[in-house]
Tab-separated table of C-alpha atoms in Angstrom:
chain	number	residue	atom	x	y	z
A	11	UNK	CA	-33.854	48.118	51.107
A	12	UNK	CA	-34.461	51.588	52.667
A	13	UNK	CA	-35.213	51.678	56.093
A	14	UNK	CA	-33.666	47.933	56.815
A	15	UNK	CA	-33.051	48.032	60.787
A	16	UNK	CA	-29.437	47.232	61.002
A	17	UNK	CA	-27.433	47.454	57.721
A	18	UNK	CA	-28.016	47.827	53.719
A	19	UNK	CA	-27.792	45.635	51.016
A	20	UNK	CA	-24.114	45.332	50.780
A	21	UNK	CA	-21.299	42.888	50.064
A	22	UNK	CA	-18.027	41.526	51.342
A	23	UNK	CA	-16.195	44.477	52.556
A	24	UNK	CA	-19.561	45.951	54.800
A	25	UNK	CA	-18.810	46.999	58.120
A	26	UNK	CA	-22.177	46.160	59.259
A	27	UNK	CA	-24.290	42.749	58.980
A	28	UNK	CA	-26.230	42.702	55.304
A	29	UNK	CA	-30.035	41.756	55.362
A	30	UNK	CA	-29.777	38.193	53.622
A	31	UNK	CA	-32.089	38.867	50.486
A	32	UNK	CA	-32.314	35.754	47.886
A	33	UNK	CA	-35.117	35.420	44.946
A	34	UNK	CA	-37.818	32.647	46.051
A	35	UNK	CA	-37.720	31.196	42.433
A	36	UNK	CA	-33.732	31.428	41.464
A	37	UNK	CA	-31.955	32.264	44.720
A	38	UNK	CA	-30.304	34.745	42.769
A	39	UNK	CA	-30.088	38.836	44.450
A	40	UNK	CA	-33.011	39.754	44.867
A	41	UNK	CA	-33.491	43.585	44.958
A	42	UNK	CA	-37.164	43.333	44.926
A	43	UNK	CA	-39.855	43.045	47.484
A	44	UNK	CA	-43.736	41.757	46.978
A	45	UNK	CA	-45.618	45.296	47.491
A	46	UNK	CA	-47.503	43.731	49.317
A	47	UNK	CA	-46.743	41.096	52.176
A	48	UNK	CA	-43.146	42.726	52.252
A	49	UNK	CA	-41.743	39.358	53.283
A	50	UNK	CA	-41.294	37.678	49.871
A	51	UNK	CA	-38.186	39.351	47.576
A	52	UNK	CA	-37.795	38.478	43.850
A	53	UNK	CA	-35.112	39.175	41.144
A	54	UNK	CA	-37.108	40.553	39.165
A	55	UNK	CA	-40.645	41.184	37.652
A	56	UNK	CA	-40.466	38.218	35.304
A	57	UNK	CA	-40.248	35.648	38.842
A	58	UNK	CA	-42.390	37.038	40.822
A	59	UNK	CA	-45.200	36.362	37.813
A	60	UNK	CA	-43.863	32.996	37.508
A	61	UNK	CA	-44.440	32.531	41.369
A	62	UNK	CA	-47.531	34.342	41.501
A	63	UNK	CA	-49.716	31.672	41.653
A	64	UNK	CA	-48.091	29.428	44.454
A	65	UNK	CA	-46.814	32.819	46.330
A	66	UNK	CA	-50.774	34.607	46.371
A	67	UNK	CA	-52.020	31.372	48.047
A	68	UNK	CA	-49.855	32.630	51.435
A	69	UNK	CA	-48.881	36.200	50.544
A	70	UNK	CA	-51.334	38.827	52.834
A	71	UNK	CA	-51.114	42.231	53.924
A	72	UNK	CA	-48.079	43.454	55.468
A	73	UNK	CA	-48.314	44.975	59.418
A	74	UNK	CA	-46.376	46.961	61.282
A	75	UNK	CA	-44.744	43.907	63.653
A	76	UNK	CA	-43.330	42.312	60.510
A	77	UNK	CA	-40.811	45.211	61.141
A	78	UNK	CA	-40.016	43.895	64.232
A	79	UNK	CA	-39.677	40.113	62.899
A	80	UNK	CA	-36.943	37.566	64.632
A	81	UNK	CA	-33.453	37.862	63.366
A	82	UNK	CA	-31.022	35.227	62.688
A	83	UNK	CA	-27.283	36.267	62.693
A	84	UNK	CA	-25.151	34.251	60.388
A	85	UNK	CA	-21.562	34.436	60.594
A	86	UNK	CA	-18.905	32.867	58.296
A	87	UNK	CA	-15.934	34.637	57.655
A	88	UNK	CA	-13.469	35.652	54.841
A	89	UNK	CA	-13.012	33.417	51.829
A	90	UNK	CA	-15.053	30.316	53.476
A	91	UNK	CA	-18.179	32.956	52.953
A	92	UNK	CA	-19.033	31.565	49.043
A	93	UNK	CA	-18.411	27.855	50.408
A	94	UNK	CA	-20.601	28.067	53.262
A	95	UNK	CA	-23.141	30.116	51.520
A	96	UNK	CA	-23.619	27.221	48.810
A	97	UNK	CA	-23.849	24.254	51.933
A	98	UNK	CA	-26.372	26.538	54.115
A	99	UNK	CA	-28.432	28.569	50.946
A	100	UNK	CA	-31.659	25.118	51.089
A	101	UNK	CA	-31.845	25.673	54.707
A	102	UNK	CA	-31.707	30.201	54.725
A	103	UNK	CA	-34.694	29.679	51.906
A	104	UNK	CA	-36.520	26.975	54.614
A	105	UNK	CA	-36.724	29.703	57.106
A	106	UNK	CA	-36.804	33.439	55.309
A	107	UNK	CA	-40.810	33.130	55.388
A	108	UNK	CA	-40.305	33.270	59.395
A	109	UNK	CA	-37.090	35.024	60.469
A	110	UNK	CA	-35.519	37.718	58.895
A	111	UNK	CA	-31.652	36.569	57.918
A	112	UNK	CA	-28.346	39.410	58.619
A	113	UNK	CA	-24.873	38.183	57.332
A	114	UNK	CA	-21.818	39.008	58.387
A	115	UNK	CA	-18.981	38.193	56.573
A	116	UNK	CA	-16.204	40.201	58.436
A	117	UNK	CA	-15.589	40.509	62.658
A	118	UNK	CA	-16.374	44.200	63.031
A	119	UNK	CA	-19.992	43.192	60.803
A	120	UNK	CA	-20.288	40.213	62.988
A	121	UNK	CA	-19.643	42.002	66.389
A	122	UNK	CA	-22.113	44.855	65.581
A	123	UNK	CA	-24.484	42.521	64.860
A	124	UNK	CA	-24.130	40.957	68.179
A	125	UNK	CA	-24.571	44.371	69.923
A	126	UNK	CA	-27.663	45.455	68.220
A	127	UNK	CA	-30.581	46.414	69.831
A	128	UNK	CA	-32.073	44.022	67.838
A	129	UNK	CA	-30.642	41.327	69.512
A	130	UNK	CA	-30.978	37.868	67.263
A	131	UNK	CA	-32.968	35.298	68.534
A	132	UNK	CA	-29.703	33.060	67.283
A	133	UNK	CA	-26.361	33.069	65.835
A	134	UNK	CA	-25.175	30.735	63.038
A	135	UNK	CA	-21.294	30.548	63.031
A	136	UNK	CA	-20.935	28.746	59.919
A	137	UNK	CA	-16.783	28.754	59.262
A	138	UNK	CA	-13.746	28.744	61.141
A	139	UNK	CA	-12.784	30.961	63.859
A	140	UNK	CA	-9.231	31.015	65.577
A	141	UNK	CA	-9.133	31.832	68.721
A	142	UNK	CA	-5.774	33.376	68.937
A	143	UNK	CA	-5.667	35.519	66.126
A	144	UNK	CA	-5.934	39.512	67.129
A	145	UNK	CA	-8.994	40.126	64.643
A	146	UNK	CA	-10.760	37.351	66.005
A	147	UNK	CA	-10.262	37.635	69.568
A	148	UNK	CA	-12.808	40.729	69.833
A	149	UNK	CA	-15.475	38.225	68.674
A	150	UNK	CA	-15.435	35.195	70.098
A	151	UNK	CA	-15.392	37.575	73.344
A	152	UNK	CA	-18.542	39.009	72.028
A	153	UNK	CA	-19.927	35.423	71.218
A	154	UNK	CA	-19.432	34.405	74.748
A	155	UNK	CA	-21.207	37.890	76.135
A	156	UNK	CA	-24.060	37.108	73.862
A	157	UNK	CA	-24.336	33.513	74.826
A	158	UNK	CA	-24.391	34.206	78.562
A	159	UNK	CA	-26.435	37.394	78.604
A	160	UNK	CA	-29.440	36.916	76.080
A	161	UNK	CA	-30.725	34.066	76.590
A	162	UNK	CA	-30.397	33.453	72.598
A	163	UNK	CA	-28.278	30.337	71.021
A	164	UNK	CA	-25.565	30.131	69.383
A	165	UNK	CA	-25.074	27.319	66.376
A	166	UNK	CA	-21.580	26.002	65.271
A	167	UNK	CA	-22.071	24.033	62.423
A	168	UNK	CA	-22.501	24.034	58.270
A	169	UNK	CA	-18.937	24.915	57.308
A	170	UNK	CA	-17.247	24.854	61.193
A	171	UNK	CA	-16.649	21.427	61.677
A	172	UNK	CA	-14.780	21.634	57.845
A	173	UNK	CA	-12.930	24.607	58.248
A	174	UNK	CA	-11.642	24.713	61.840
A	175	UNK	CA	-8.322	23.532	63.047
A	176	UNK	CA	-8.157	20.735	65.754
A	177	UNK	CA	-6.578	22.937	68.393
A	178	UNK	CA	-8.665	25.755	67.931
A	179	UNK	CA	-11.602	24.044	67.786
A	180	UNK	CA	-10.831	22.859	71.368
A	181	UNK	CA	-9.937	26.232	72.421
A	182	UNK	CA	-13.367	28.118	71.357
A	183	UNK	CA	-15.366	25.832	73.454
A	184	UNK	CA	-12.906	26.015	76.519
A	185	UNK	CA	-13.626	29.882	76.431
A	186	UNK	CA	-17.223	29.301	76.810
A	187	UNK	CA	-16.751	27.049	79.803
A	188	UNK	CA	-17.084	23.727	77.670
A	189	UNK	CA	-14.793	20.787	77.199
A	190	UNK	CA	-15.601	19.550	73.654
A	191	UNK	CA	-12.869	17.927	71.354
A	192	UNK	CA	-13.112	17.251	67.872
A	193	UNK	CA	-13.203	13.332	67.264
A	194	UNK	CA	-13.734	10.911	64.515
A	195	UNK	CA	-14.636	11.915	60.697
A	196	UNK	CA	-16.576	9.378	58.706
A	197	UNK	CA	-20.054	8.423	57.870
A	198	UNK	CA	-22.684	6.770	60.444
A	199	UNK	CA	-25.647	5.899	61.690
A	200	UNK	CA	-26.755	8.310	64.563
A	201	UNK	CA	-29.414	8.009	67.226
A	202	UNK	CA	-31.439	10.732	69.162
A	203	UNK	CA	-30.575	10.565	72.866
A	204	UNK	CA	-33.633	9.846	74.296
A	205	UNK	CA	-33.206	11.086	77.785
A	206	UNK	CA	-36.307	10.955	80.479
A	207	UNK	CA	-38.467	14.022	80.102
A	208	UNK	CA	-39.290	16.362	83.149
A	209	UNK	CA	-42.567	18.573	83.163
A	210	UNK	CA	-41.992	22.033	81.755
A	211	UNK	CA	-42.025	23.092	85.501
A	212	UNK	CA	-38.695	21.003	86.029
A	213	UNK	CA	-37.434	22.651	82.501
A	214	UNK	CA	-38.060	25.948	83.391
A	215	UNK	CA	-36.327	25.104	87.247
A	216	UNK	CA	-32.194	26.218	86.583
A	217	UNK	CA	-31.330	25.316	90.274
A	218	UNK	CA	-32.261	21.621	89.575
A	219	UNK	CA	-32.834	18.672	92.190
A	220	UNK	CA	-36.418	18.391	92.280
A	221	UNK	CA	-37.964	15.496	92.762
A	222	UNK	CA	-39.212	14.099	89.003
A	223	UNK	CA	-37.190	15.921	87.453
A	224	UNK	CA	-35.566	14.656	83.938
A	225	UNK	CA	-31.787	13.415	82.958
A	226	UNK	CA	-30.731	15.476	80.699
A	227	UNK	CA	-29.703	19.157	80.981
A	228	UNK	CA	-31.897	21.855	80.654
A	229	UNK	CA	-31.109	22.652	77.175
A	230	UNK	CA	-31.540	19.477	76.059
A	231	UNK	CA	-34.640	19.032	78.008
A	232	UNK	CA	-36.031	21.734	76.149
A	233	UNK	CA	-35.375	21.014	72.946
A	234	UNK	CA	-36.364	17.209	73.539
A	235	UNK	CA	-39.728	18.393	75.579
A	236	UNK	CA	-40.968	20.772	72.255
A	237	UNK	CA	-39.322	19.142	69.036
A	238	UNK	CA	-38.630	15.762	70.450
A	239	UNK	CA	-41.653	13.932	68.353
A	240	UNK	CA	-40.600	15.807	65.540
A	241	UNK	CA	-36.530	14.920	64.765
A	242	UNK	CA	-35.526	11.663	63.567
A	243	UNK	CA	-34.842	9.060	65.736
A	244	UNK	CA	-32.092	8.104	64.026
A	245	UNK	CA	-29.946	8.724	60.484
A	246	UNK	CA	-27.114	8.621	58.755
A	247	UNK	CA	-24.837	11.294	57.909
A	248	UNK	CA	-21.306	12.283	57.474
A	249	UNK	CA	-19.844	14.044	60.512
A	250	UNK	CA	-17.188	15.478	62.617
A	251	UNK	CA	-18.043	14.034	65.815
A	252	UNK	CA	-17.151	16.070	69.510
A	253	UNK	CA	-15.777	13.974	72.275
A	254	UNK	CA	-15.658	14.721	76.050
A	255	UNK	CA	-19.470	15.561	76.057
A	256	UNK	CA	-21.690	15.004	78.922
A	257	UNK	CA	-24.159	12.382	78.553
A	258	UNK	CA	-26.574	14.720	79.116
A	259	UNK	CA	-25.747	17.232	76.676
A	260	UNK	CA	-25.588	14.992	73.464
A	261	UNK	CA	-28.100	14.901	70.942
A	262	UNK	CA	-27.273	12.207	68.181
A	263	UNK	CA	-25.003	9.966	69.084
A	264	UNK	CA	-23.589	6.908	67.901
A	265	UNK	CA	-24.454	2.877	68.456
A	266	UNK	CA	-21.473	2.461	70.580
A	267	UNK	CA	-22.605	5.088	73.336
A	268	UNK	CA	-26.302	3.497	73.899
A	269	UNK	CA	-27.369	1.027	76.572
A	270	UNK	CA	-30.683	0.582	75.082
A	271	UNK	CA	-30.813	0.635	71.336
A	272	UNK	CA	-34.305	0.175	70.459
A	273	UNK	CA	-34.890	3.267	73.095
A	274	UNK	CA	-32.124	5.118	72.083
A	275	UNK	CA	-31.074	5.459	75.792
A	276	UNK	CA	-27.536	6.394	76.359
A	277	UNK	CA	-24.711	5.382	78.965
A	278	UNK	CA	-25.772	7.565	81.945
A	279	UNK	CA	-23.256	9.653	83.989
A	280	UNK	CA	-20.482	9.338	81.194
A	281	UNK	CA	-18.683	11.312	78.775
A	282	UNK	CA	-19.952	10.459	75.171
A	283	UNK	CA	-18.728	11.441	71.468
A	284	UNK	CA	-21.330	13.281	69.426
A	285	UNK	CA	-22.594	13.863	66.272
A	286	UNK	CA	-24.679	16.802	67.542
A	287	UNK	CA	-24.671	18.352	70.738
A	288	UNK	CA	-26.003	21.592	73.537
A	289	UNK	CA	-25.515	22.844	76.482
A	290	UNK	CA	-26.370	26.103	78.961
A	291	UNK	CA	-24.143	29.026	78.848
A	292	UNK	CA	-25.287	31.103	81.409
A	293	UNK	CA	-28.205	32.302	80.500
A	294	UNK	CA	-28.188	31.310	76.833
A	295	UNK	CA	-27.436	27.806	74.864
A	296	UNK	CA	-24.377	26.722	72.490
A	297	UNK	CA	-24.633	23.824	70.388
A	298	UNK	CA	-22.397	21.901	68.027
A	299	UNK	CA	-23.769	20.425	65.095
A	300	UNK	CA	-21.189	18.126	63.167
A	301	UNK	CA	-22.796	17.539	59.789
A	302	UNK	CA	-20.543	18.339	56.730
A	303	UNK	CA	-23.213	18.495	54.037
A	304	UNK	CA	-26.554	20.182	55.624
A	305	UNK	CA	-28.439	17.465	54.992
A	306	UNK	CA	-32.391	17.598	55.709
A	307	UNK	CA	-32.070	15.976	59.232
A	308	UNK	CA	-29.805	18.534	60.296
A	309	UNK	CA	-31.658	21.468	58.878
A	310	UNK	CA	-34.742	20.001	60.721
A	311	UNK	CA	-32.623	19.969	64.105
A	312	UNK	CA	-31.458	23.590	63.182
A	313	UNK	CA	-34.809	24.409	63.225
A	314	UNK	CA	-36.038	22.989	66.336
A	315	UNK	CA	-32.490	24.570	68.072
A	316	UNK	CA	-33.874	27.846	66.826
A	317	UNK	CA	-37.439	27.455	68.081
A	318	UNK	CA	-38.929	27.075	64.214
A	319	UNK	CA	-41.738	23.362	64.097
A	320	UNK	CA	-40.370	22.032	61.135
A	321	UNK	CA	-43.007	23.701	58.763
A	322	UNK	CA	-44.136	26.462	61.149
A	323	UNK	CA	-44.833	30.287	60.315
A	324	UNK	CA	-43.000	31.793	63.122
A	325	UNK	CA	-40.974	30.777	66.065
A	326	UNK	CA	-41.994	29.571	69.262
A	327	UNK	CA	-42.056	31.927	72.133
């Protein structure tokens, strides 16, 4: 639409991230805004009658700050775009009411993105990325920038742990610093690590060692300290697991890492596989989420990663 802060309605060959615009009632293109929240796009006039009656129940005036609304970057490259778009399009329509959604589908999109003054609150990188190849050097250099400079996250999951290669998987987290391997493939039962929980002071305290303070690192401790109650203690799912992560950066992981099942306590001081995972980069977050199929428990974790209550109007601050 006119006026849209970073890039038009476009398609695959845009140069510049593409405002993510889906009908509420078919999830087809949707060229069409409510007139008056602004927030809600249709197809056309025939759905937006049809979703009249469930949509005037939340729909309300439009202001001036929902210009200014949270962005989401999602990233998935090339000819993995349609695949990826299918596996993530239930979660984009969970969270459209409270973020606004840019694609990029192309490096140079992706990269701008990343650079905008309108920084995004966090990045979905949804497909495969290789670190050695010349157009995608430029951007996993800007991923890491972002990452350690604006205090935003950055999510690899939904079509990443299909699409990337074993070697190269290893190689994008040893540029940000991390030491995460791809691992075993199959379905199981995964548990949420339920590390000791410091006061917000402690969470909010980088340097660390004060007395009270809780296990896990600060990434985890905030996620755990705001959404904990919320996520599953446990499910199962299909997933790529990681390997080689701390025991205090894991999120789900597997019967064979706990020391305390009914607690969901995991081996302490140890390296752990994963089905889900985060960690501090600098002054921002990375996480790994190893889920092939989006399924609901994931999307709620996505969430919570984000800063969305599952069910929430708008982010956390």
């Amino acid at each position: 639409p006119e006026g849209d802060p970073i890039g038009g309605y476009g398609g695959k060959g845009e140069k510049v991230p593409t405002r993510r615009l889906r009908c509420v009632v078919c999830r087809k293109d949707a060229p069409h805004q409510c007139s008056r929240c602004h927030v809600t796009y249709y197809c056309g006039k025939e759905d937006q009658k049809k979703d009249w009656k469930k949509h005037k129940t939340t729909c309300k005036k439009a202001n001036p700050t929902e210009q200014n609304r949270p962005s989401v970057l999602a990233i998935a490259l090339g000819g993995e775009y349609d695949v990826v778009d299918g596996i993530a399009d239930g979660f984009f329509s969970t969270i459209e009411p409270s973020v606004d959604i840019f694609e990029a589908q192309n490096p140079t999109a992706a990269i701008k993105g990343l650079h905008h003054p309108r920084v995004p609150i966090a990045v979905l990188f949804m497909s495969s990325l290789n670190p050695r190849a010349e157009e995608h050097v430029p951007l996993l250099t800007a991923l890491i920038k972002y990452a350690k400079n604006e205090r935003g996250i950055i999510i690899f999951g939904f079509g990443f742990p299909s699409f990337m290669r074993a070697n190269h998987f290893q190689e994008v987290f040893e540029r940000f610093g991390v030491y995460w391997k791809s691992y075993n493939y199959r379905r199981e039962t995964f548990h949420l690590n339920n590390v000791k929980i410091s006061t917000q002071q402690g969470i909010n305290n980088s340097s660390g060692g004060d007395e009270g303070e809780g296990e896990g690192s600060q990434a985890l401790q905030r996620l755990l300290y705001k959404y904990g109650q919320t996520l599953p203690q446990s499910f199962s799912i299909k997933a790529l697991q990681v390997t080689g992560v701390s025991a205090e950066d894991a999120v789900y992981v597997g019967e064979g890492d706990l020391i305390d099942k009914p607690k969901g306590r995991v081996k302490e001081k140890s390296l752990v596989s994963a089905a889900a995972a985060i960690t501090n980069v600098g002054k921002g977050r990375i996480a790994y989420l190893g889920d092939v199929n989006s399924e609901w428990m994931t999307e709620l974790l996505v969430r919570a990663m984000i800063g969305l209550e599952p069910g929430s109007p708008s982010p956390d601050d």
